[in-house]
Amino acid sequence: MSERKKPKDKGVLGTLLGCVGEYKGASVLTSVFVVFEVVLEVFIPLIMAQIIDVGLDESLTSFTFELRLGASVTQLFTVHSRTDFILISGALTIVMALLSLLFGVLSGRFAAYAATGFGMNVRKGIYYKIQDFSFANLDRFSTAGLVTRLTTDITNVQMSYMMVIRVLVRAPVMLILALGMAISINPELAVVFAVALPVIVVGLGIGIVIVYPRFTKMLKKYDDMNEITQENLTAIRAVKTFVREDFETQKFKKISDTVQKLQFSAEKMLVIAMPLMQCVAFACIIAVVWFGGSNIIAGDMQFGSFAAFLNYIMQILMSLAMVAMVFVMLVLSRASAGRITEVFREVPDIADNPSPAAESVADGSVDFDHVDFSYSRESEVLNLEDIDLHVKSGEIVGVIGGTGSAKSTLVQLIPRLYDVRSGAVKVGGVDVRDYRLNDLRDAVAMVLQKNVLFSGTIKENLKWGNPDATDAQIEHAARAAQAHDFITSFPDGYETELGQGGVNVSGGQKQRLCIARALLKRPKVMILDDSTSAVDTATDAAIRKGLREEFGSTTVFIIAQRISSVQDADKIVVMDDGRIDAVGTHEELLASNKIYQDVYYSQQRGSDEAAAIYAEGEEVTE
């Protein structure tokens, strides 16, 4: 039997970086183009400085363009005309600006391509992971929480990734190069930054520590808001039937206000970052103008160099502002990244068997060998206890019992939607854990209590049971499920479009379509979990007759509340509080089992009373 193995934990960052995949090249090119863009931007103030100095110095007769990097001086060209120097230098500035623009456009394009591709891979990874979840795994995540992770959280992480490969490369490179240029122009004046940088770093650090828990709390409330929205839209008919629009509106307003307050609480700490940056920026400019002006007056610094220094100040401060912006986004996405990683780290409770004992299910026999089961791995309370039941292939088995007696839990173990805690469930004589999941579930068709249809035509919905089914096979399954007549009553017949969830068919019609869909699988075992509750007793009987006559080799489990739905079964299982109270035919249980007797006579009495009331009404009418 397969064992659940927990994969090696790569951490939040390692897990997400694994989703970059085929977009690594685009990510690297983004960073490369950003570096080229920044280098050109940093050299432009040097050219402008020399143009200014040459224009102001009337004593020059020859004009040499120099590239100064600290103590290193490189002479690029010399001319004897001031106009020629300015035109050549200006042309060089324009070329560098255009190249910088080109590299900026290329980096933006590749960043968008890489980030959207990364987001797509994360989204696909989560979605595919969810497909592997067992019911137990899904029970640990709310539907609304998974939707938030697939939308809001991935959007946050995607935006952060784009900022990391572009802005978080641009800002440090710009900061280092501009700071180096500023130091090469005037090392004493550059000391101003030695005071400014620690203030900014400490301020950002404090903000991150305070804000992260607030964003985490806010995103949890987002889940609650999505859950309320989903419930309202799903149950909109019930809301309108009970005239509860005002109540639902107030409930949504309350959770929406809570989300707003939490978001404001988180972001009001982050808005401090920009005023902090501005205060530091203005202080730096004032200090540079004060000390730089003194140097110009003293003749220790040229005006062009001072202008270049001011340009580098703005580049440095812009870089710091970009870093602050990225950190704001990273704080928000850190909470989102953690929530996304929770899904990736979730280990499916049910693992496929890599070495199956059988490639296919031989027949529809089902055996429960002293099965114990609990929905919680940690809980000592069992939902099913010592279930010992043996069903031959082709038998029709009724399952009946009170609410909470674990009828649905019992049959959900057959297709291995959950795994037993002890004992074994066998289908076709083989433990269900020794099959590949696809092989097992292809042999077991299950119609759940909640009937689900999808957008598309009736034929497309029925083909979920068998994508290769012919029209004749579809009609045959529909007739057995007593659905053919109402399908053909529609103008478009089997091509009738169903709204989302099958909103344009009745509950009984929906149930019959789901039964027909399951029959198209030609399953070895078929489970009807209270799947005929919305049809009348005559149609219910016709469906059972069709199953027996047309699909006699299929083992059928019928969970029902009505005795009439199971009384002609080969055997009936009476469930009581997670245990099998009795197994027998209708006659045997009616003679010996108190639970079955109580259910039967209460329903019989109800039918007699209804008949009497109907008869009295007929007499009054006459």
C-alpha positions as a printed Julia matrix, in Angstrom:
622×3 Matrix{Float64}:
   0.0    0.0     0.0
   1.16   3.54   -0.76
   2.29   5.78    2.02
   2.0    9.52    2.21
   5.41  11.12    1.93
   5.91  14.72    2.84
   8.03  16.51    0.22
  11.13  18.39    1.24
  10.21  21.9     2.4
  11.85  24.43    0.06
  10.64  27.41    2.05
   8.36  30.16    0.77
  10.98  31.69   -1.54
  12.2   28.37   -2.92
   8.66  27.18   -3.58
   7.71  30.3    -5.52
  10.99  30.54   -7.44
  10.34  27.01   -8.64
   7.37  28.46  -10.54
   9.55  30.78  -12.65
  10.24  27.82  -14.93
  10.59  28.7   -18.6
  10.56  32.43  -17.81
  14.05  32.45  -16.27
  15.56  33.78  -19.51
  13.09  36.68  -19.72
  13.74  37.48  -16.05
  17.52  37.61  -16.6
  17.14  39.76  -19.73
  14.95  42.16  -17.77
  17.7   42.69  -15.22
  20.39  42.99  -17.91
  18.47  45.66  -19.82
  17.79  47.51  -16.56
  21.53  47.65  -15.83
  22.26  49.05  -19.31
  19.5   51.63  -18.85
  20.85  52.75  -15.48
  24.49  52.97  -16.66
  23.48  55.31  -19.5
  21.34  57.42  -17.16
  24.23  57.81  -14.74
  26.66  59.0   -17.44
  24.33  61.68  -18.84
  24.89  64.16  -15.91
  28.68  63.91  -16.53
  28.22  65.1   -20.12
  25.86  67.85  -19.03
  28.37  69.0   -16.41
  31.1   69.42  -19.02
  28.75  71.31  -21.37
  27.93  73.74  -18.54
  31.58  74.19  -17.51
  32.71  74.79  -21.11
  29.91  77.25  -21.71
  30.81  79.31  -18.64
  34.62  79.29  -19.1
  35.46  82.04  -21.6
  39.24  81.45  -21.31
  39.25  78.06  -23.07
  40.57  77.83  -26.66
  40.49  74.02  -27.0
  37.81  71.79  -25.62
  38.5   68.26  -24.41
  35.7   65.87  -23.46
  36.83  63.89  -20.41
  35.34  60.91  -18.68
  36.15  61.1   -14.98
  35.72  58.07  -12.73
  37.29  58.98   -9.39
  40.98  59.65   -9.92
  40.87  58.06  -13.39
  40.48  60.5   -16.3
  39.88  59.33  -19.87
  40.02  61.85  -22.74
  37.53  60.93  -25.46
  37.95  63.8   -27.97
  39.3   67.37  -28.34
  37.93  70.14  -30.6
  38.85  73.81  -31.05
  35.34  75.2   -31.4
  33.07  75.78  -28.43
  30.05  75.26  -30.68
  31.39  71.97  -32.02
  32.04  70.75  -28.49
  28.51  71.61  -27.35
  26.92  70.07  -30.47
  28.93  66.83  -30.2
  28.33  66.56  -26.47
  24.63  67.34  -26.94
  24.33  64.73  -29.7
  26.07  62.19  -27.47
  23.6   63.03  -24.67
  20.64  62.52  -27.01
  22.0   59.17  -28.24
  22.57  57.96  -24.68
  19.08  59.11  -23.66
  17.5   57.29  -26.62
  19.47  54.13  -25.89
  18.48  54.37  -22.23
  14.85  54.72  -23.32
  15.17  51.68  -25.6
  16.67  49.56  -22.83
  13.92  50.78  -20.48
  11.22  49.71  -22.94
  12.86  46.32  -23.45
  13.22  45.75  -19.7
   9.57  46.69  -19.18
   8.42  44.33  -21.92
  10.47  41.39  -20.67
   9.47  42.15  -17.05
   5.77  42.03  -17.98
   6.28  38.8   -19.93
   8.24  37.15  -17.12
   5.92  38.33  -14.32
   2.69  37.29  -16.07
   4.28  33.95  -16.96
   5.39  33.48  -13.35
   1.86  34.33  -12.16
   0.41  31.86  -14.65
   2.72  29.09  -13.42
   1.83  29.78   -9.77
  -1.86  29.79  -10.63
  -1.57  26.56  -12.6
   0.5   24.98   -9.84
  -2.1   25.75   -7.19
  -5.01  24.73   -9.41
  -3.37  21.42  -10.33
  -2.45  20.85   -6.69
  -6.09  21.34   -5.67
  -7.12  18.7    -8.24
  -4.99  16.18   -6.33
  -6.55  17.03   -2.97
  -8.73  14.5    -1.27
 -11.98  15.56    0.37
 -10.07  15.69    3.66
  -7.59  18.19    2.2
 -10.41  20.33    0.82
 -12.06  20.3     4.24
  -9.0   22.11    5.63
  -9.35  25.01    3.17
 -12.46  27.06    2.61
 -13.56  27.52   -1.0
 -13.4   31.29   -0.55
  -9.86  31.01    0.82
  -8.7   29.04   -2.21
 -10.36  31.56   -4.56
  -8.55  34.43   -2.78
  -5.24  32.61   -3.14
  -5.86  32.04   -6.86
  -6.74  35.69   -7.46
  -5.72  38.41   -4.99
  -2.72  36.62   -3.49
  -1.24  35.59   -6.84
  -1.73  39.12   -8.2
   0.21  40.5    -5.22
   3.03  38.0    -5.69
   3.13  38.59   -9.45
   3.45  42.36   -9.0
   6.2   41.83   -6.44
   8.1   39.54   -8.8
   7.96  42.19  -11.52
   9.3   44.77   -9.08
  12.06  42.45   -7.9
  13.45  41.67  -11.37
  13.17  45.28  -12.53
  12.88  47.89   -9.79
  14.86  46.0    -7.16
  17.69  45.63   -9.68
  17.43  49.2   -10.95
  17.36  50.87   -7.52
  20.53  49.32   -6.0
  22.52  49.66   -9.28
  21.42  53.29   -9.58
  22.19  53.9    -5.91
  25.71  52.42   -6.14
  26.66  54.07   -9.44
  25.2   57.48   -8.57
  26.8   57.4    -5.14
  30.13  56.47   -6.73
  29.83  59.35   -9.19
  28.92  61.77   -6.41
  31.95  60.66   -4.38
  34.22  61.02   -7.43
  33.01  64.62   -7.9
  33.31  65.69   -4.26
  34.05  63.11   -1.53
  33.55  65.63    1.3
  30.11  66.65    0.06
  29.06  63.01   -0.35
  29.36  62.52    3.43
  25.79  63.89    3.6
  24.53  60.45    2.53
  26.31  58.75    5.42
  23.79  60.42    7.71
  20.72  59.99    5.46
  20.97  56.29    4.62
  20.8   54.87    8.19
  17.7   56.98    8.92
  15.9   55.53    5.9
  16.99  51.93    6.56
  15.91  52.02   10.23
  12.57  53.64    9.32
  11.78  51.01    6.69
  12.79  48.18    9.03
  10.46  49.37   11.78
   7.62  49.74    9.27
   8.04  46.18    7.95
   8.02  44.63   11.43
   4.81  46.46   12.37
   2.92  46.09    9.09
   3.38  42.39    8.2
   1.0   40.97   10.88
  -1.61  43.54    9.9
  -1.56  42.51    6.25
  -1.83  38.84    7.25
  -4.93  39.58    9.31
  -6.41  41.66    6.49
  -6.04  38.83    3.95
  -7.81  36.39    6.29
 -10.74  38.78    6.4
 -10.64  38.88    2.59
 -11.36  35.13    2.74
 -14.37  35.77    4.97
 -15.66  38.47    2.62
 -15.31  36.18   -0.4
 -17.08  33.4     1.48
 -20.04  35.65    2.29
 -20.18  36.82   -1.34
 -20.07  33.24   -2.62
 -22.79  32.1    -0.22
 -25.03  34.99   -1.2
 -24.65  34.43   -4.95
 -25.04  30.66   -4.67
 -28.14  30.92   -2.5
 -29.62  34.03   -4.13
 -32.97  32.28   -4.67
 -33.25  31.46   -0.99
 -32.28  35.03   -0.09
 -35.06  36.43   -2.26
 -37.59  33.8    -1.17
 -37.1   34.69    2.5
 -36.82  38.44    1.75
 -33.38  38.6     3.36
 -31.76  41.09    0.97
 -31.41  43.73    3.69
 -29.9   41.22    6.11
 -27.37  40.0     3.52
 -26.56  43.59    2.58
 -25.83  44.49    6.2
 -23.76  41.33    6.66
 -21.65  42.18    3.61
 -21.33  45.82    4.71
 -20.08  44.71    8.11
 -17.33  42.44    6.73
 -16.45  44.98    4.02
 -16.03  47.69    6.67
 -13.83  45.33    8.69
 -11.6   44.67    5.66
 -11.36  48.42    5.02
 -10.38  49.16    8.61
  -7.72  46.44    8.62
  -6.37  47.61    5.27
  -6.23  51.19    6.52
  -4.54  50.03    9.72
  -1.85  48.27    7.65
  -1.34  50.92    5.0
  -1.32  53.93    7.3
   1.99  52.63    8.63
   3.35  52.3     5.1
   2.4   55.83    4.05
   4.93  57.06    6.59
   7.64  55.78    4.23
   7.11  58.46    1.58
   7.08  61.46    3.98
  10.19  60.0     5.59
  11.85  59.78    2.17
  10.84  63.34    1.32
  12.15  64.73    4.61
  15.49  63.01    4.07
  15.59  64.17    0.43
  14.93  67.81    1.27
  17.46  67.71    4.1
  20.09  66.29    1.72
  19.37  68.93   -0.94
  19.56  71.76    1.61
  22.85  70.43    2.98
  24.36  69.98   -0.5
  23.26  73.43   -1.66
  24.66  75.01    1.51
  28.06  73.28    1.45
  28.27  73.05   -2.35
  27.56  76.76   -2.74
  30.39  77.52   -0.35
  32.76  75.34   -2.42
  31.77  77.14   -5.64
  32.34  80.54   -4.03
  35.72  79.33   -2.72
  36.64  78.09   -6.22
  36.97  74.46   -5.07
  34.11  73.24   -7.25
  32.86  74.12  -10.73
  29.21  74.94  -11.34
  28.8   72.07  -13.84
  30.15  69.58  -11.3
  27.77  71.0    -8.71
  24.83  70.56  -11.13
  25.91  66.96  -11.79
  26.19  66.36   -8.05
  22.61  67.6    -7.58
  21.51  65.25  -10.38
  23.17  62.33   -8.63
  21.46  63.33   -5.38
  18.09  63.1    -7.13
  19.03  59.73   -8.65
  20.11  58.41   -5.26
  16.94  59.67   -3.58
  14.79  58.29   -6.39
  16.52  54.94   -5.91
  15.76  55.01   -2.21
  12.13  55.9    -2.96
  11.91  52.94   -5.33
  13.42  50.66   -2.7
  10.81  51.9    -0.22
   8.03  51.23   -2.73
   9.33  47.72   -3.41
   9.54  46.97    0.31
   5.92  48.09    0.72
   4.88  45.64   -2.0
   7.08  42.88   -0.6
   5.51  43.28    2.84
   2.06  42.87    1.33
   3.11  39.97   -0.89
   4.95  38.23    1.96
   1.6   37.49    3.57
   0.19  36.41    0.19
   3.24  34.26   -0.53
   2.82  32.47    2.79
  -0.82  31.69    2.02
   0.06  30.41   -1.46
   2.83  28.23   -0.05
   0.34  26.7     2.4
  -1.46  25.15   -0.57
   1.77  23.93   -2.19
   2.89  22.4     1.11
  -0.4   20.6     1.72
   0.24  16.9     1.27
  -2.69  15.07   -0.35
  -4.13  12.64    2.17
  -4.71  10.13   -0.59
  -1.7    9.24   -2.72
  -1.81   7.31   -5.97
  -0.33   3.84   -5.77
   2.8    3.7    -7.99
   2.74  -0.13   -7.95
  -0.91  -1.15   -8.27
  -1.95  -4.71   -7.5
  -4.41  -4.63  -10.42
  -4.69  -2.54  -13.58
  -8.5   -2.6   -13.63
 -11.44  -3.51  -11.43
 -12.5   -7.1   -12.12
 -16.12  -6.86  -10.95
 -18.48  -4.83   -8.76
 -18.12  -6.8    -5.52
 -17.57  -4.55   -2.49
 -16.24  -5.65    0.9
 -15.88  -3.64    4.1
 -13.55  -5.59    6.4
 -13.95  -4.23    9.95
 -13.52  -0.64    8.85
 -12.96   2.26   11.27
 -12.95   5.83    9.97
 -12.7    9.37   11.31
 -12.68  12.66    9.4
 -10.0   13.98   11.75
  -6.68  12.18   11.96
  -6.14  13.47   15.48
  -9.6   12.79   16.87
 -10.37   9.61   18.79
 -14.07   9.9    17.88
 -14.91   7.52   15.02
 -17.46   8.4    12.36
 -17.6    4.76   11.25
 -16.86   1.91   13.63
 -16.27  -1.78   12.88
 -18.09  -1.82    9.55
 -18.24  -5.38    8.23
 -20.28  -5.63    5.02
 -19.98  -7.84    1.94
 -21.78  -7.12   -1.32
 -21.74  -9.38   -4.39
 -21.27  -8.0    -7.88
 -24.55  -6.9    -9.47
 -26.48  -6.59   -6.21
 -28.64  -3.59   -5.41
 -27.96  -2.41   -1.86
 -30.15   0.06   -0.01
 -28.65   2.15    2.78
 -31.01   3.78    5.23
 -30.7    5.49    8.59
 -31.32   8.69   10.46
 -29.6   12.01    9.84
 -25.97  11.81   10.96
 -25.87   8.02   10.89
 -22.88   8.17    8.44
 -24.65   6.77    5.36
 -22.81   9.08    2.95
 -19.54   8.56    4.81
 -19.86   4.8     4.27
 -20.16   4.98    0.46
 -17.51   7.71    0.06
 -14.9    5.17    1.11
 -15.66   3.0    -1.95
 -14.14   5.36   -4.59
 -11.5    6.29   -2.0
 -12.6    9.87   -1.5
 -11.36   9.28    2.05
  -9.02   6.62    3.44
  -9.96   4.31    6.27
  -8.25   4.55    9.64
  -8.16   0.77   10.06
  -9.52  -2.23    8.25
  -9.92  -2.33    4.48
 -12.4   -1.51    1.73
 -12.16  -3.84   -1.27
 -13.64  -3.46   -4.74
 -13.4   -6.42   -7.08
 -11.56  -8.3    -4.33
  -8.66  -5.77   -4.2
  -8.01  -3.17   -1.51
  -8.93   0.25   -2.94
  -5.52   1.54   -1.81
  -3.88  -0.94   -4.17
  -5.46   0.56   -7.29
  -4.42   3.61   -9.23
  -6.96   6.28   -8.37
  -7.99   6.76  -12.0
  -8.54   3.02  -12.49
 -10.63   2.78   -9.33
 -12.73   5.88   -9.92
 -13.34   4.99  -13.55
 -15.02   1.84  -12.25
 -17.12   3.65   -9.62
 -19.78   6.2   -10.53
 -21.13   8.41   -7.78
 -24.12  10.75   -7.84
 -23.78  13.0    -4.82
 -26.52  14.62   -2.75
 -25.65  17.99   -4.29
 -26.17  17.62   -8.02
 -23.66  19.59  -10.07
 -24.08  20.49  -13.72
 -21.77  22.7   -15.74
 -22.27  25.45  -18.29
 -22.78  23.94  -21.73
 -25.31  21.74  -23.49
 -27.09  18.74  -21.99
 -25.06  16.46  -24.28
 -21.77  18.04  -23.15
 -22.75  17.52  -19.51
 -23.7   13.89  -20.09
 -20.39  13.26  -21.88
 -18.59  13.92  -18.6
 -19.44  10.27  -17.95
 -17.86   9.17  -21.23
 -16.27  11.73  -23.61
 -16.42   9.19  -26.46
 -20.08   8.22  -26.0
 -22.17   7.98  -29.14
 -25.6    9.59  -29.47
 -27.18   6.14  -29.12
 -25.3    5.47  -25.86
 -26.27   8.89  -24.51
 -29.94   8.28  -25.31
 -29.8    4.8   -23.77
 -28.41   6.16  -20.48
 -30.94   9.01  -20.5
 -33.85   6.59  -20.98
 -32.63   4.41  -18.1
 -32.45   7.53  -15.9
 -35.96   8.61  -17.04
 -34.48  11.79  -18.52
 -35.01  11.25  -22.26
 -38.62  12.42  -22.35
 -38.07  15.78  -20.68
 -34.85  16.36  -22.66
 -36.67  15.88  -25.97
 -39.45  18.21  -24.79
 -36.96  21.09  -25.05
 -36.82  22.77  -28.49
 -33.1   21.96  -28.84
 -33.27  18.54  -27.21
 -29.83  17.27  -26.19
 -28.28  20.49  -27.53
 -30.19  22.6   -24.99
 -27.86  25.02  -23.24
 -27.76  24.67  -19.46
 -27.08  27.76  -17.41
 -24.35  27.76  -14.77
 -25.15  24.95  -12.33
 -28.18  23.89  -14.42
 -30.37  26.8   -13.31
 -32.86  26.31  -16.14
 -33.88  22.76  -15.15
 -35.78  21.59  -12.08
 -34.26  19.74   -9.14
 -35.71  16.41  -10.27
 -34.53  16.92  -13.84
 -31.09  17.81  -12.57
 -30.95  14.59  -10.54
 -31.94  12.47  -13.54
 -29.31  14.14  -15.75
 -26.65  13.39  -13.11
 -27.77   9.73  -12.97
 -27.62   9.47  -16.76
 -24.15  11.0   -16.72
 -23.0    8.4   -14.2
 -24.54   5.54  -16.22
 -22.55   6.55  -19.29
 -19.41   5.44  -17.46
 -20.74   1.86  -17.56
 -19.41   1.53  -14.0
 -18.82  -1.64  -12.05
 -20.22   0.1    -8.95
 -22.78   2.91   -8.9
 -23.62   4.98   -5.83
 -26.8    7.04   -5.62
 -26.48   9.23   -2.54
 -30.07  10.37   -1.97
 -30.1   11.14   -5.69
 -33.81  10.59   -6.33
 -35.17  12.7    -3.47
 -36.54  15.34   -5.86
 -38.44  12.95   -8.13
 -41.86  11.41   -7.52
 -42.21   7.81   -6.37
 -43.33   6.57   -9.81
 -40.25   8.06  -11.51
 -38.07   6.74   -8.66
 -39.42   3.24   -9.26
 -38.92   3.57  -13.02
 -35.28   4.59  -12.49
 -34.66   1.57  -10.25
 -36.33  -0.68  -12.81
 -34.15   0.75  -15.58
 -31.03   0.18  -13.5
 -31.95  -3.44  -12.83
 -32.94  -4.26  -16.41
 -30.4   -2.24  -18.4
 -27.43  -2.3   -16.04
 -27.95  -5.58  -14.19
 -24.21  -6.33  -13.88
 -23.59  -3.04  -12.03
 -23.54  -3.09   -8.24
 -25.79  -0.26   -7.04
 -25.78   1.44   -3.64
 -28.91   3.52   -3.01
 -28.88   5.88   -0.04
 -32.42   7.08    0.61
 -34.75   8.51    3.19
 -37.84   6.81    1.67
 -38.36   3.11    2.39
 -40.04   2.8    -1.02
 -36.75   3.66   -2.71
 -34.92   0.66   -1.21
 -37.56  -1.93   -0.31
 -37.0   -3.97   -3.49
 -33.18  -4.0    -3.01
 -31.32  -7.3    -2.68
 -30.21  -6.23    0.77
 -30.78  -3.19    2.94
 -28.19  -1.81    5.36
 -29.56   0.03    8.4
 -27.07   2.57    9.78
 -27.17   3.99   13.3
 -24.57   6.41   14.7
 -21.72   5.17   12.5
 -22.45   1.47   12.99
 -24.35  -1.12   11.0
 -27.44  -1.9    13.04
 -28.81  -4.58   10.71
 -28.57  -6.03    7.19
 -31.38  -7.86    5.44
 -34.22  -7.73    2.95
 -37.25  -5.5     3.38
 -39.33  -8.36    4.82
 -36.58  -9.51    7.18
 -35.93  -6.02    8.58
 -39.62  -5.22    8.87
 -40.0   -8.32   11.01
 -36.93  -7.91   13.21
 -35.34  -4.41   13.22
 -36.84  -1.65   15.35
 -35.15   1.27   13.54
 -36.43   0.02   10.18
 -39.88  -0.59   11.62
 -40.05   2.94   13.06
 -39.05   4.51    9.74
 -41.41   2.32    7.72
 -44.49   2.81    9.89
 -43.92   6.54   10.3
 -43.75   6.93    6.52
 -46.69   4.58    6.02
 -48.77   6.5     8.55
 -47.83   9.75    6.85
 -48.96   8.32    3.49
 -52.26   7.1     4.97
 -52.92  10.47    6.62
 -52.15  12.27    3.38
 -54.51   9.94    1.51
 -57.26  10.54    4.09
 -56.85  14.31    3.86
 -56.97  14.1     0.06
 -60.12  11.94    0.23
 -61.83  14.4     2.59
 -60.99  17.22    0.2
 -62.58  15.3    -2.67
 -65.8   14.8    -0.65
 -66.02  18.52    0.22
 -65.58  19.4    -3.44
 -68.4   17.12   -4.44
